[in-house]
Amino acid sequence: MPAPAIQSPPARELVARFGSPLYVYDAGQVRAAYRAFAGAFPYAPLDLHYAIVCNKNRYLVAALAAEGAGIHANTPGDAFAALEAGVPADRIVYSGTNLSADDFAFLLPRGIAMNLDSLDQLRDLGGRAPVGLRLLIDEPEAANRIGVTQAELPEALALATITRLHMYAGTNTLSPARFLACLDRLIAASDLLPDLEAIDLGGGFGVPYREGLPPLDLAALGHEVAERMEALSARRGRRIGLVVEPGRTLVAQAGTLYMTVVSVKERGGRRFVGVDSTVGNIVVPSVYHPYHRIEALEPRGGALDVPTDICGNTTHSRDFLGRDLRLPALQPGDLLAMHDVGAYGYAMSSHFLNRPRPAEVVLDGGNAILTTRREGFADLLSTWEAP
Ligand SMILES: Cc1ncc(COP(=O)(O)O)c(C=O)c1O
């Protein structure tokens, strides 16, 4: 089911207070998603690490940490954001690729657990810590660049004490079968690891952005995963931990981007609705996600049968926030909501097109908290050196 529009306080009030365009997240919805996710995996020990790459909003990170989540970091910057948000280093798991000497120098002294993905990187680590290994979960011929192959495992074992095996099924995966096929390979490979402590199922749990798309059946997936983990633990004669790194699935549906209609043109049987936001503010749908629901928040009547494009406030030829939609009559000043933008929304926004980024507000317990200030022009040039 698509997430309901955020009702309280009303969008109009939030935009009056914090400006437009505006990212708004519902903290209660994030906590509920976390609890539902944790409840779907009936296995212990279970350790969930929120993948901060998809949204590093400090308030949401702290809320998830308070629920018991650790953090999954993709980059030292991810880990830095987690530490700054108050997450202890021993609650961070780092699954990276192509780490430089500086990256190791940042992560290792802090005691951040790592999953590495090549023999070269194990050599770079040089036995300084026990480590997790990212396994290629597709056939070696597949164009998948992440991980070591099964054939490389013996050499990997000679280079490091490997305590964890890690996989990543691919982002926005809606098929339980894909996760289970990867997990089966991971578990089979884990038989070679004498020091195995945990299996890391990674992230990638998908979200149904389109109306009518069936959601990933997490309960069924969690049950199957737990069964396999029980069998593995029984074979090993000790409990093997299960680590999971959900990102998108915890926050996507809790986020909405409010924007304001600036101008409306109708010609050639099409409607072009111009708004005060841009694909620089949210790198969708032209670049990353194929589709986001867009809704008129104060509709005057039903949807018109006129193909409608939602156009960003730049002349970049791909600056469309939605295409071929059916929306009600619209006029300047009307509010639109783009739904399900809590993951890879603000996180992928940029200074491309030189529109400053929107503010972020979190709704929690009836309060609206400004968590990220709106940028101004000076932010666009903040890295310029003095002439
Ligand atoms: C290793 C790893 N784990 C977890 C995630 C989070 O992915 P998602 O937001 O699709 O769950 C990512 C995303 O890049 C990742 O690379």
Tab-separated table of C-alpha atoms and ligand atoms in Angstrom:
chain	number	residue	atom	x	y	z
A	1	MET	CA	0.000	0.000	0.000
A	2	PRO	CA	1.302	3.479	-0.755
A	3	ALA	CA	1.986	5.518	2.365
A	4	PRO	CA	-0.767	7.970	3.292
A	5	ALA	CA	-0.108	11.673	2.772
A	6	ILE	CA	1.309	13.266	5.896
A	7	GLN	CA	-1.676	14.925	7.547
A	8	SER	CA	-0.491	16.764	10.569
A	9	PRO	CA	0.446	19.568	10.757
A	10	PRO	CA	-1.076	20.326	7.341
A	11	ALA	CA	1.303	20.830	4.446
A	12	ARG	CA	0.089	24.408	3.977
A	13	GLU	CA	1.124	25.262	7.535
A	14	LEU	CA	4.521	23.562	7.181
A	15	VAL	CA	5.289	25.372	3.945
A	16	ALA	CA	4.198	28.701	5.455
A	17	ARG	CA	6.594	28.093	8.334
A	18	PHE	CA	9.580	26.447	6.644
A	19	GLY	CA	9.259	27.455	2.999
A	20	SER	CA	8.885	25.541	-0.264
A	21	PRO	CA	10.113	23.172	-1.581
A	22	LEU	CA	10.335	21.212	1.642
A	23	TYR	CA	11.327	17.670	2.590
A	24	VAL	CA	9.151	16.317	5.404
A	25	TYR	CA	9.669	13.016	7.203
A	26	ASP	CA	7.393	11.252	9.654
A	27	ALA	CA	9.558	9.853	12.475
A	28	GLY	CA	6.719	7.659	13.783
A	29	GLN	CA	6.449	5.984	10.396
A	30	VAL	CA	10.207	5.312	10.367
A	31	ARG	CA	10.071	3.726	13.820
A	32	ALA	CA	7.085	1.607	12.771
A	33	ALA	CA	8.925	0.468	9.632
A	34	TYR	CA	11.944	-0.474	11.741
A	35	ARG	CA	9.856	-2.503	14.176
A	36	ALA	CA	8.003	-4.263	11.358
A	37	PHE	CA	11.298	-5.072	9.653
A	38	ALA	CA	12.883	-6.420	12.838
A	39	GLY	CA	9.748	-8.453	13.548
A	40	ALA	CA	9.908	-10.072	10.116
A	41	PHE	CA	13.159	-11.920	10.929
A	42	PRO	CA	12.412	-14.445	13.693
A	43	TYR	CA	16.048	-15.261	14.392
A	44	ALA	CA	18.574	-14.481	17.110
A	45	PRO	CA	21.123	-13.039	17.276
A	46	LEU	CA	19.790	-10.492	14.782
A	47	ASP	CA	21.609	-7.199	14.272
A	48	LEU	CA	19.994	-4.546	12.066
A	49	HIS	CA	22.178	-1.797	10.662
A	50	TYR	CA	20.355	1.080	8.978
A	51	ALA	CA	22.064	1.969	5.685
A	52	ILE	CA	22.680	5.661	6.207
A	53	VAL	CA	23.589	6.125	2.524
A	54	CYS	CA	19.920	6.551	1.682
A	55	ASN	CA	19.215	9.322	4.194
A	56	LYS	CA	21.613	10.705	6.778
A	57	ASN	CA	19.072	12.964	8.469
A	58	ARG	CA	20.473	13.258	11.980
A	59	TYR	CA	17.098	13.096	13.724
A	60	LEU	CA	16.050	9.931	11.895
A	61	VAL	CA	19.439	8.294	12.444
A	62	ALA	CA	19.183	9.019	16.175
A	63	ALA	CA	15.580	7.761	16.254
A	64	LEU	CA	16.610	4.477	14.619
A	65	ALA	CA	19.619	4.114	16.912
A	66	ALA	CA	17.289	4.599	19.893
A	67	GLU	CA	15.204	1.710	18.503
A	68	GLY	CA	18.327	-0.473	18.632
A	69	ALA	CA	19.594	-0.100	15.071
A	70	GLY	CA	23.266	0.068	14.276
A	71	ILE	CA	24.421	1.859	11.140
A	72	HIS	CA	25.671	0.486	7.869
A	73	ALA	CA	28.256	2.708	6.196
A	74	ASN	CA	29.260	2.611	2.547
A	75	THR	CA	31.914	5.289	2.781
A	76	PRO	CA	33.990	6.933	5.511
A	77	GLY	CA	31.637	9.917	5.102
A	78	ASP	CA	28.714	7.667	6.005
A	79	ALA	CA	30.598	6.503	9.091
A	80	PHE	CA	31.492	10.100	9.999
A	81	ALA	CA	27.832	11.146	9.771
A	82	ALA	CA	26.809	8.223	11.978
A	83	LEU	CA	29.437	9.079	14.588
A	84	GLU	CA	28.389	12.751	14.545
A	85	ALA	CA	24.756	11.676	15.033
A	86	GLY	CA	25.846	9.901	18.217
A	87	VAL	CA	26.146	6.310	17.017
A	88	PRO	CA	29.061	4.538	18.739
A	89	ALA	CA	31.785	3.139	16.462
A	90	ASP	CA	31.097	-0.421	17.584
A	91	ARG	CA	27.541	-0.097	16.222
A	92	ILE	CA	28.774	0.679	12.709
A	93	VAL	CA	29.391	-1.930	10.025
A	94	TYR	CA	31.263	-0.743	6.972
A	95	SER	CA	30.800	-2.532	3.658
A	96	GLY	CA	32.880	-0.636	1.199
A	97	THR	CA	34.848	-1.097	-1.931
A	98	ASN	CA	38.124	0.403	-3.185
A	99	LEU	CA	39.268	1.873	0.137
A	100	SER	CA	42.290	4.136	0.025
A	101	ALA	CA	45.012	4.157	2.687
A	102	ASP	CA	43.280	7.241	4.122
A	103	ASP	CA	39.988	5.354	4.317
A	104	PHE	CA	41.658	2.545	6.296
A	105	ALA	CA	43.338	5.148	8.488
A	106	PHE	CA	39.944	6.641	9.308
A	107	LEU	CA	38.093	3.378	9.951
A	108	LEU	CA	40.596	1.054	11.621
A	109	PRO	CA	41.643	3.096	14.685
A	110	ARG	CA	37.969	3.731	15.443
A	111	GLY	CA	37.328	-0.015	15.548
A	112	ILE	CA	34.656	0.097	12.844
A	113	ALA	CA	33.906	-3.411	11.563
A	114	MET	CA	34.579	-3.835	7.865
A	115	ASN	CA	33.428	-6.017	5.015
A	116	LEU	CA	36.024	-5.845	2.235
A	117	ASP	CA	35.524	-6.956	-1.332
A	118	SER	CA	38.820	-7.855	-3.000
A	119	LEU	CA	42.045	-9.745	-2.367
A	120	ASP	CA	43.978	-6.513	-2.869
A	121	GLN	CA	41.984	-4.891	-0.086
A	122	LEU	CA	42.667	-7.831	2.236
A	123	ARG	CA	46.367	-7.357	1.504
A	124	ASP	CA	45.989	-3.651	2.322
A	125	LEU	CA	44.369	-4.564	5.622
A	126	GLY	CA	47.392	-6.729	6.326
A	127	GLY	CA	45.839	-8.775	9.118
A	128	ARG	CA	45.277	-5.697	11.300
A	129	ALA	CA	41.743	-6.823	12.259
A	130	PRO	CA	39.372	-9.706	11.696
A	131	VAL	CA	37.208	-8.822	8.767
A	132	GLY	CA	34.069	-9.595	6.809
A	133	LEU	CA	34.228	-10.514	3.155
A	134	ARG	CA	31.862	-9.441	0.414
A	135	LEU	CA	31.134	-12.406	-1.789
A	136	LEU	CA	30.201	-12.213	-5.459
A	137	ILE	CA	26.700	-13.599	-5.340
A	138	ASP	CA	26.294	-13.924	-9.104
A	139	GLU	CA	28.129	-16.135	-11.573
A	140	PRO	CA	31.741	-14.966	-12.039
A	141	GLU	CA	30.870	-14.061	-15.657
A	142	ALA	CA	28.167	-11.627	-14.495
A	143	ALA	CA	28.979	-7.944	-14.851
A	144	ASN	CA	28.877	-7.522	-11.075
A	145	ARG	CA	31.977	-5.734	-9.821
A	146	ILE	CA	31.426	-6.270	-6.095
A	147	GLY	CA	32.951	-9.055	-4.056
A	148	VAL	CA	35.419	-11.923	-4.292
A	149	THR	CA	34.564	-15.108	-6.134
A	150	GLN	CA	34.204	-18.491	-4.477
A	151	ALA	CA	37.405	-19.550	-6.234
A	152	GLU	CA	39.269	-16.721	-4.472
A	153	LEU	CA	38.090	-17.763	-1.021
A	154	PRO	CA	41.093	-19.975	-0.098
A	155	GLU	CA	43.481	-17.140	-0.918
A	156	ALA	CA	41.297	-14.718	1.035
A	157	LEU	CA	41.445	-17.038	4.022
A	158	ALA	CA	45.212	-17.110	3.840
A	159	LEU	CA	45.269	-13.317	3.973
A	160	ALA	CA	42.859	-12.576	6.828
A	161	THR	CA	40.729	-13.939	9.636
A	162	ILE	CA	37.303	-13.817	8.050
A	163	THR	CA	34.454	-13.753	10.507
A	164	ARG	CA	31.573	-12.550	8.327
A	165	LEU	CA	30.311	-13.174	4.817
A	166	HIS	CA	28.407	-10.350	3.161
A	167	MET	CA	26.099	-10.092	0.156
A	168	TYR	CA	24.150	-7.337	-1.547
A	169	ALA	CA	21.235	-8.400	-3.695
A	170	GLY	CA	20.925	-5.023	-5.473
A	171	THR	CA	18.903	-1.987	-4.522
A	172	ASN	CA	15.105	-1.934	-4.638
A	173	THR	CA	14.777	-5.691	-5.032
A	174	LEU	CA	11.172	-6.817	-4.707
A	175	SER	CA	11.754	-10.534	-5.238
A	176	PRO	CA	12.279	-12.745	-2.167
A	177	ALA	CA	13.675	-15.394	-4.516
A	178	ARG	CA	16.611	-13.151	-5.435
A	179	PHE	CA	17.576	-12.653	-1.787
A	180	LEU	CA	17.242	-16.358	-1.048
A	181	ALA	CA	19.277	-17.458	-4.068
A	182	CYS	CA	22.086	-15.116	-2.973
A	183	LEU	CA	21.821	-16.241	0.629
A	184	ASP	CA	22.038	-19.897	-0.377
A	185	ARG	CA	25.297	-19.181	-2.176
A	186	LEU	CA	26.601	-17.248	0.769
A	187	ILE	CA	25.779	-20.013	3.214
A	188	ALA	CA	27.291	-22.664	0.964
A	189	ALA	CA	30.500	-20.617	0.740
A	190	SER	CA	30.515	-20.040	4.492
A	191	ASP	CA	31.294	-23.728	5.027
A	192	LEU	CA	34.885	-22.845	4.152
A	193	LEU	CA	35.169	-20.291	6.962
A	194	PRO	CA	36.416	-21.773	10.261
A	195	ASP	CA	36.001	-18.445	12.094
A	196	LEU	CA	32.506	-17.629	10.855
A	197	GLU	CA	30.568	-15.493	13.342
A	198	ALA	CA	27.887	-13.876	11.185
A	199	ILE	CA	26.135	-13.844	7.837
A	200	ASP	CA	25.402	-10.359	6.477
A	201	LEU	CA	22.330	-10.353	4.252
A	202	GLY	CA	23.018	-6.765	3.135
A	203	GLY	CA	20.286	-4.372	2.047
A	204	GLY	CA	18.287	-3.752	-1.095
A	205	PHE	CA	14.784	-4.447	0.246
A	206	GLY	CA	12.484	-2.841	-2.291
A	207	VAL	CA	9.609	-0.398	-2.034
A	208	PRO	CA	6.564	-0.445	-4.348
A	209	TYR	CA	6.691	3.091	-5.752
A	210	ARG	CA	3.929	2.492	-8.254
A	211	GLU	CA	0.326	2.073	-7.242
A	212	GLY	CA	-0.713	-1.569	-7.488
A	213	LEU	CA	2.814	-2.986	-7.386
A	214	PRO	CA	2.930	-5.828	-4.836
A	215	PRO	CA	5.296	-5.037	-1.950
A	216	LEU	CA	8.201	-7.291	-1.042
A	217	ASP	CA	6.777	-9.991	1.225
A	218	LEU	CA	9.119	-9.347	4.142
A	219	ALA	CA	7.392	-11.764	6.500
A	220	ALA	CA	7.797	-14.646	4.039
A	221	LEU	CA	11.381	-13.643	3.267
A	222	GLY	CA	12.281	-13.242	6.940
A	223	HIS	CA	10.841	-16.651	7.718
A	224	GLU	CA	12.851	-18.342	4.945
A	225	VAL	CA	16.013	-16.535	6.002
A	226	ALA	CA	15.508	-17.568	9.630
A	227	GLU	CA	15.031	-21.202	8.607
A	228	ARG	CA	18.290	-21.190	6.686
A	229	MET	CA	20.125	-19.504	9.538
A	230	GLU	CA	18.781	-22.059	12.033
A	231	ALA	CA	20.050	-24.873	9.816
A	232	LEU	CA	23.445	-23.177	9.516
A	233	SER	CA	23.737	-22.691	13.271
A	234	ALA	CA	22.726	-26.297	13.873
A	235	ARG	CA	25.398	-27.494	11.446
A	236	ARG	CA	28.010	-25.297	13.116
A	237	GLY	CA	26.951	-26.287	16.637
A	238	ARG	CA	26.860	-22.588	17.664
A	239	ARG	CA	24.729	-19.542	16.958
A	240	ILE	CA	25.813	-17.726	13.827
A	241	GLY	CA	24.688	-14.084	13.869
A	242	LEU	CA	22.465	-12.545	11.204
A	243	VAL	CA	23.287	-8.987	10.160
A	244	VAL	CA	20.899	-7.065	7.885
A	245	GLU	CA	21.419	-3.599	6.373
A	246	PRO	CA	18.025	-2.172	5.399
A	247	GLY	CA	18.067	1.328	3.960
A	248	ARG	CA	15.318	2.377	1.609
A	249	THR	CA	12.656	0.143	3.133
A	250	LEU	CA	12.879	1.930	6.505
A	251	VAL	CA	12.598	5.516	5.329
A	252	ALA	CA	11.371	5.828	1.728
A	253	GLN	CA	7.673	5.913	2.461
A	254	ALA	CA	8.069	8.235	5.443
A	255	GLY	CA	9.321	11.083	3.272
A	256	THR	CA	7.416	13.633	1.177
A	257	LEU	CA	8.641	16.551	-0.897
A	258	TYR	CA	6.215	19.472	-0.864
A	259	MET	CA	6.440	21.867	-3.766
A	260	THR	CA	4.443	24.817	-5.021
A	261	VAL	CA	2.987	25.338	-8.472
A	262	VAL	CA	4.490	28.398	-10.157
A	263	SER	CA	2.930	28.381	-13.612
A	264	VAL	CA	0.612	26.284	-15.751
A	265	LYS	CA	0.700	26.060	-19.563
A	266	GLU	CA	-1.670	24.042	-21.661
A	267	ARG	CA	-1.022	23.413	-25.333
A	268	GLY	CA	-1.101	20.653	-27.888
A	269	GLY	CA	-3.331	18.563	-25.627
A	270	ARG	CA	-0.720	18.562	-22.826
A	271	ARG	CA	-0.380	20.421	-19.587
A	272	PHE	CA	2.979	21.668	-18.324
A	273	VAL	CA	2.862	22.418	-14.620
A	274	GLY	CA	5.908	24.374	-13.453
A	275	VAL	CA	6.946	24.000	-9.825
A	276	ASP	CA	9.500	25.607	-7.498
A	277	SER	CA	11.658	22.448	-7.303
A	278	THR	CA	14.036	20.676	-9.661
A	279	VAL	CA	15.847	17.422	-10.285
A	280	GLY	CA	18.772	19.107	-8.542
A	281	ASN	CA	16.685	18.914	-5.350
A	282	ILE	CA	15.640	15.331	-5.968
A	283	VAL	CA	17.458	13.285	-8.548
A	284	VAL	CA	14.288	11.562	-9.660
A	285	PRO	CA	12.578	10.468	-11.720
A	286	SER	CA	14.665	11.267	-14.779
A	287	VAL	CA	17.879	9.929	-13.365
A	288	TYR	CA	17.376	7.456	-10.536
A	289	HIS	CA	13.845	6.284	-9.801
A	290	PRO	CA	11.515	5.735	-12.688
A	291	TYR	CA	8.458	6.986	-10.827
A	292	HIS	CA	7.148	8.778	-7.748
A	293	ARG	CA	3.509	9.421	-6.925
A	294	ILE	CA	2.650	13.109	-7.131
A	295	GLU	CA	-0.542	14.351	-5.567
A	296	ALA	CA	-2.359	17.702	-5.529
A	297	LEU	CA	-2.857	18.513	-1.867
A	298	GLU	CA	-5.869	20.833	-2.179
A	299	PRO	CA	-7.609	19.437	-5.275
A	300	ARG	CA	-10.461	21.309	-6.915
A	301	GLY	CA	-12.357	18.311	-8.241
A	302	GLY	CA	-11.123	15.078	-9.777
A	303	ALA	CA	-8.212	14.324	-12.082
A	304	LEU	CA	-8.455	15.843	-15.568
A	305	ASP	CA	-7.887	13.544	-18.498
A	306	VAL	CA	-5.005	15.685	-19.759
A	307	PRO	CA	-1.448	14.315	-19.841
A	308	THR	CA	0.431	16.458	-17.347
A	309	ASP	CA	4.165	16.956	-16.909
A	310	ILE	CA	5.549	18.396	-13.685
A	311	CYS	CA	8.397	20.644	-14.779
A	312	GLY	CA	11.316	21.805	-12.656
A	313	ASN	CA	12.416	25.391	-12.294
A	314	THR	CA	15.383	25.204	-14.654
A	315	THR	CA	15.611	24.889	-18.405
A	316	HIS	CA	17.648	21.684	-18.233
A	317	SER	CA	16.033	19.427	-20.799
A	318	ARG	CA	15.579	16.580	-18.309
A	319	ASP	CA	14.159	18.701	-15.529
A	320	PHE	CA	10.882	16.821	-15.117
A	321	LEU	CA	9.681	15.667	-11.712
A	322	GLY	CA	6.835	13.660	-13.183
A	323	ARG	CA	5.556	12.914	-16.671
A	324	ASP	CA	2.253	11.930	-18.153
A	325	LEU	CA	0.400	12.238	-14.886
A	326	ARG	CA	-3.329	12.800	-14.456
A	327	LEU	CA	-3.955	15.540	-11.889
A	328	PRO	CA	-6.838	17.888	-11.051
A	329	ALA	CA	-7.111	21.501	-12.209
A	330	LEU	CA	-4.074	23.401	-10.912
A	331	GLN	CA	-3.086	27.025	-10.595
A	332	PRO	CA	-0.100	28.953	-9.268
A	333	GLY	CA	0.209	28.700	-5.498
A	334	ASP	CA	-1.231	25.177	-5.301
A	335	LEU	CA	0.731	22.619	-3.297
A	336	LEU	CA	1.889	19.292	-4.687
A	337	ALA	CA	3.298	16.365	-2.716
A	338	MET	CA	5.833	13.983	-4.182
A	339	HIS	CA	5.598	10.808	-2.137
A	340	ASP	CA	8.014	8.125	-1.000
A	341	VAL	CA	11.103	10.323	-1.222
A	342	GLY	CA	12.575	9.482	2.195
A	343	ALA	CA	15.336	7.354	0.641
A	344	TYR	CA	17.810	8.573	-1.995
A	345	GLY	CA	15.881	11.854	-2.169
A	346	TYR	CA	17.707	14.563	-0.258
A	347	ALA	CA	20.685	12.179	-0.135
A	348	MET	CA	21.071	12.417	-3.916
A	349	SER	CA	20.226	16.091	-4.219
A	350	SER	CA	23.070	18.253	-5.428
A	351	HIS	CA	24.141	21.700	-6.483
A	352	PHE	CA	23.712	20.732	-10.119
A	353	LEU	CA	21.681	23.518	-11.750
A	354	ASN	CA	22.604	25.850	-8.877
A	355	ARG	CA	19.332	25.771	-7.029
A	356	PRO	CA	20.036	25.686	-3.280
A	357	ARG	CA	18.755	22.606	-1.504
A	358	PRO	CA	15.434	22.562	0.400
A	359	ALA	CA	15.122	22.360	4.176
A	360	GLU	CA	14.311	19.081	5.928
A	361	VAL	CA	11.666	18.877	8.643
A	362	VAL	CA	10.849	15.868	10.818
A	363	LEU	CA	7.386	15.405	12.287
A	364	ASP	CA	7.397	13.677	15.648
A	365	GLY	CA	4.728	13.511	18.337
A	366	GLY	CA	2.834	16.477	16.878
A	367	ASN	CA	5.986	18.605	16.618
A	368	ALA	CA	7.589	19.817	13.404
A	369	ILE	CA	11.349	19.985	13.876
A	370	LEU	CA	13.644	21.756	11.440
A	371	THR	CA	16.535	19.302	11.078
A	372	THR	CA	18.330	20.710	8.021
A	373	ARG	CA	18.229	24.398	7.180
A	374	ARG	CA	17.323	25.595	3.714
A	375	GLU	CA	20.417	26.462	1.715
A	376	GLY	CA	21.108	29.893	0.254
A	377	PHE	CA	23.267	31.034	-2.652
A	378	ALA	CA	26.347	31.185	-0.405
A	379	ASP	CA	26.121	27.416	0.113
A	380	LEU	CA	26.540	26.908	-3.618
A	381	LEU	CA	29.951	28.557	-3.428
A	382	SER	CA	31.014	27.407	0.037
A	383	THR	CA	34.053	25.509	-1.261
A	384	TRP	CA	35.406	28.391	-3.378
A	385	GLU	CA	38.827	29.527	-2.262
A	386	ALA	CA	39.324	33.273	-1.918
A	387	PRO	CA	40.512	34.821	-5.208
B	1	LIG	C1	26.333	-2.858	1.075
B	1	LIG	C2	25.064	-2.094	1.131
B	1	LIG	N1	24.153	-2.385	2.093
B	1	LIG	C3	22.977	-1.722	2.179
B	1	LIG	C4	22.654	-0.717	1.283
B	1	LIG	C5	21.326	-0.073	1.375
B	1	LIG	O1	20.561	-0.387	0.276
B	1	LIG	P1	18.989	-0.175	0.242
B	1	LIG	O2	18.722	1.249	0.567
B	1	LIG	O3	18.654	-0.510	-1.167
B	1	LIG	O4	18.391	-1.107	1.265
B	1	LIG	C6	23.576	-0.386	0.272
B	1	LIG	C7	23.273	0.665	-0.711
B	1	LIG	O5	24.066	1.117	-1.486
B	1	LIG	C8	24.805	-1.094	0.190
B	1	LIG	O6	25.691	-0.846	-0.775
